[in-house]
Short mmCIF file of C-alpha atoms in Angstrom, two decimals:
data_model
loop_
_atom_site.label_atom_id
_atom_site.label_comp_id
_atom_site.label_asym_id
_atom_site.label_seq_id
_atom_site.Cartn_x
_atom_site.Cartn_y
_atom_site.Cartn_z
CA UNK P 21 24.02 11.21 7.88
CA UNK P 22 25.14 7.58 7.90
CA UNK P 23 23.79 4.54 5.57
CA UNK P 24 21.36 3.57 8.95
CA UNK P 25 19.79 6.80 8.75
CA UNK P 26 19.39 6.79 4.85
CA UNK P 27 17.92 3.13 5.11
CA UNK P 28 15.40 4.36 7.59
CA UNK P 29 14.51 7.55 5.13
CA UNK P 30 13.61 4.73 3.01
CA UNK P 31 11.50 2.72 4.63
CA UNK P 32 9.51 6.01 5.51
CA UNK P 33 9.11 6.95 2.62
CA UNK P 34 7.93 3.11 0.84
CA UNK P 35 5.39 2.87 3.99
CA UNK P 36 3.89 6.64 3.44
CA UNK P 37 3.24 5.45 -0.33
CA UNK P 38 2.75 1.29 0.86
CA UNK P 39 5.13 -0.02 -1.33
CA UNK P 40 6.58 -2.11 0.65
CA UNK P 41 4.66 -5.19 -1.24
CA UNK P 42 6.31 -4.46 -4.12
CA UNK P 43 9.88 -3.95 -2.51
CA UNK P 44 10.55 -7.92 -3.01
CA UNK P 45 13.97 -8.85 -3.37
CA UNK P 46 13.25 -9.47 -6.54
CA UNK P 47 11.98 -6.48 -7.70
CA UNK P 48 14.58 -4.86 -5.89
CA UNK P 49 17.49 -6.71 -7.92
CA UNK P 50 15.63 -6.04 -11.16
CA UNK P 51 15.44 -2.16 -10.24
CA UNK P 52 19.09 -2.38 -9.39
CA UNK P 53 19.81 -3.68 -12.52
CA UNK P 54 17.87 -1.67 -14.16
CA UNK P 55 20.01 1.52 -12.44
CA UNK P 56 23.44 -0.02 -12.94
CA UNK P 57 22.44 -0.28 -16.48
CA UNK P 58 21.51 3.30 -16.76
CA UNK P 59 24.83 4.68 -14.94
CA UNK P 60 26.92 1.99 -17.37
CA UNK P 61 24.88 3.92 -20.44
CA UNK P 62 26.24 7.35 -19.39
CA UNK P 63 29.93 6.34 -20.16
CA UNK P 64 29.36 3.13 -22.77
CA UNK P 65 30.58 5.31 -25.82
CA UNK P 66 33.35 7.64 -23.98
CA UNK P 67 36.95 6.89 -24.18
CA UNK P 68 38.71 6.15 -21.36
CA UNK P 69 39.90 9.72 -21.19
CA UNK P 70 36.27 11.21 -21.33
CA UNK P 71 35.52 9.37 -18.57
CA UNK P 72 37.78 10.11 -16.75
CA UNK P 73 36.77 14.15 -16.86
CA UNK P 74 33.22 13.51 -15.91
CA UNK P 75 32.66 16.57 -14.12
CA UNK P 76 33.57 18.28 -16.53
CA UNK P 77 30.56 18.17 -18.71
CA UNK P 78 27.91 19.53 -16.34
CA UNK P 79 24.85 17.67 -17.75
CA UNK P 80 26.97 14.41 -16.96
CA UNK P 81 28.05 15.21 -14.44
CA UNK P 82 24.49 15.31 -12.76
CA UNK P 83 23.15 12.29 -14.28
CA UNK P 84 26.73 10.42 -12.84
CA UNK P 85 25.39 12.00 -9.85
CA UNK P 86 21.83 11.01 -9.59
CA UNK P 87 22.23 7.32 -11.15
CA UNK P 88 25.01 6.21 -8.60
CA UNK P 89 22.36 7.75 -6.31
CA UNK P 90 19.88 5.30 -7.67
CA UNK P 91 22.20 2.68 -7.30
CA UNK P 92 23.04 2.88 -3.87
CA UNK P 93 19.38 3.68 -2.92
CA UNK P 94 18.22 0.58 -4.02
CA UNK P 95 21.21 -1.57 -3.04
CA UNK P 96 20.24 -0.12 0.61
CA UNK P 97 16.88 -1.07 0.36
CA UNK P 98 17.84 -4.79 -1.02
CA UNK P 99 20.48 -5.14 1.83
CA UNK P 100 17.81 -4.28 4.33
CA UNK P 101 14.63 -6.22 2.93
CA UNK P 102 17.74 -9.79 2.74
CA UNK P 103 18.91 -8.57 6.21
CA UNK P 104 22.04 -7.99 5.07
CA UNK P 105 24.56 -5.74 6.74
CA UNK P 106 26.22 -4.01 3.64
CA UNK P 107 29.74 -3.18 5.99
CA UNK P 108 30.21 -6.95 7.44
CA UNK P 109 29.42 -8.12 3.28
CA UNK P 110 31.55 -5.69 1.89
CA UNK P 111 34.39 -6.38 4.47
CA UNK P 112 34.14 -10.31 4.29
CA UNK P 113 34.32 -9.70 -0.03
CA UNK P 114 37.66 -8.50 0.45
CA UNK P 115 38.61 -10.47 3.05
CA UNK P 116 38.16 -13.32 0.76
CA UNK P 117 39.85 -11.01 -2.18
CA UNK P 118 42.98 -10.24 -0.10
CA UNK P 119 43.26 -14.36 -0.01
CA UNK P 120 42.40 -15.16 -3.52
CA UNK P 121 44.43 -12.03 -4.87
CA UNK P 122 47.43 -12.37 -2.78
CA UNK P 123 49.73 -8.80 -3.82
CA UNK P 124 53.07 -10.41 -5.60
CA UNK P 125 56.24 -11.00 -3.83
CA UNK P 126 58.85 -8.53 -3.85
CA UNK P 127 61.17 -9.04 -6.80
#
């Protein structure tokens, strides 16, 4: 299953329900927000250690699971309501990374 085929999934499932009124980018940032902030709660208070061995705490390790899911759900559907091409964005980013972030020279 690729990204194209998960967008799609979701624009099936908004029109079956007609949400797509309320799928504005705005409300589609907030709820992204809103998910990001959820997946940042599940590791706020954990050393860097503990968060490194996420999977090893079951219960975690399915609420890791299901918020990056959130995440990525609604980044899709804010990529596709802008017309955005996630890929060509994400590429161009570190495109312009690789220039401002040049590796350093050999000593």
């Amino acid at each position: 299953m690729t990204f194209d085929d998960v967008t799609q999934r979701l624009r099936d499932f908004a029109a079956a329900r007609s949400w797509e009124p309320f799928h504005t980018p705005k409300n589609l940032a907030m709820a992204l927000s809103g998910e990001v902030g959820e997946l940042t709660s599940l590791f706020q208070w954990l050393t860097p250690e503990e968060s490194d061995a996420w999977r090893a705490d079951p219960a975690l390790e399915k609420n890791v699971l299901d918020e990056i899911a959130d995440v990525t759900l609604y980044l899709l559907q804010l990529a596709d309501r802008l017309g955005v091409d996630l890929a060509e964005a994400a590429h161009a980013k570190i495109d312009r990374n690789e220039l401002r972030f040049p590796p350093p020279s050999p000593s």
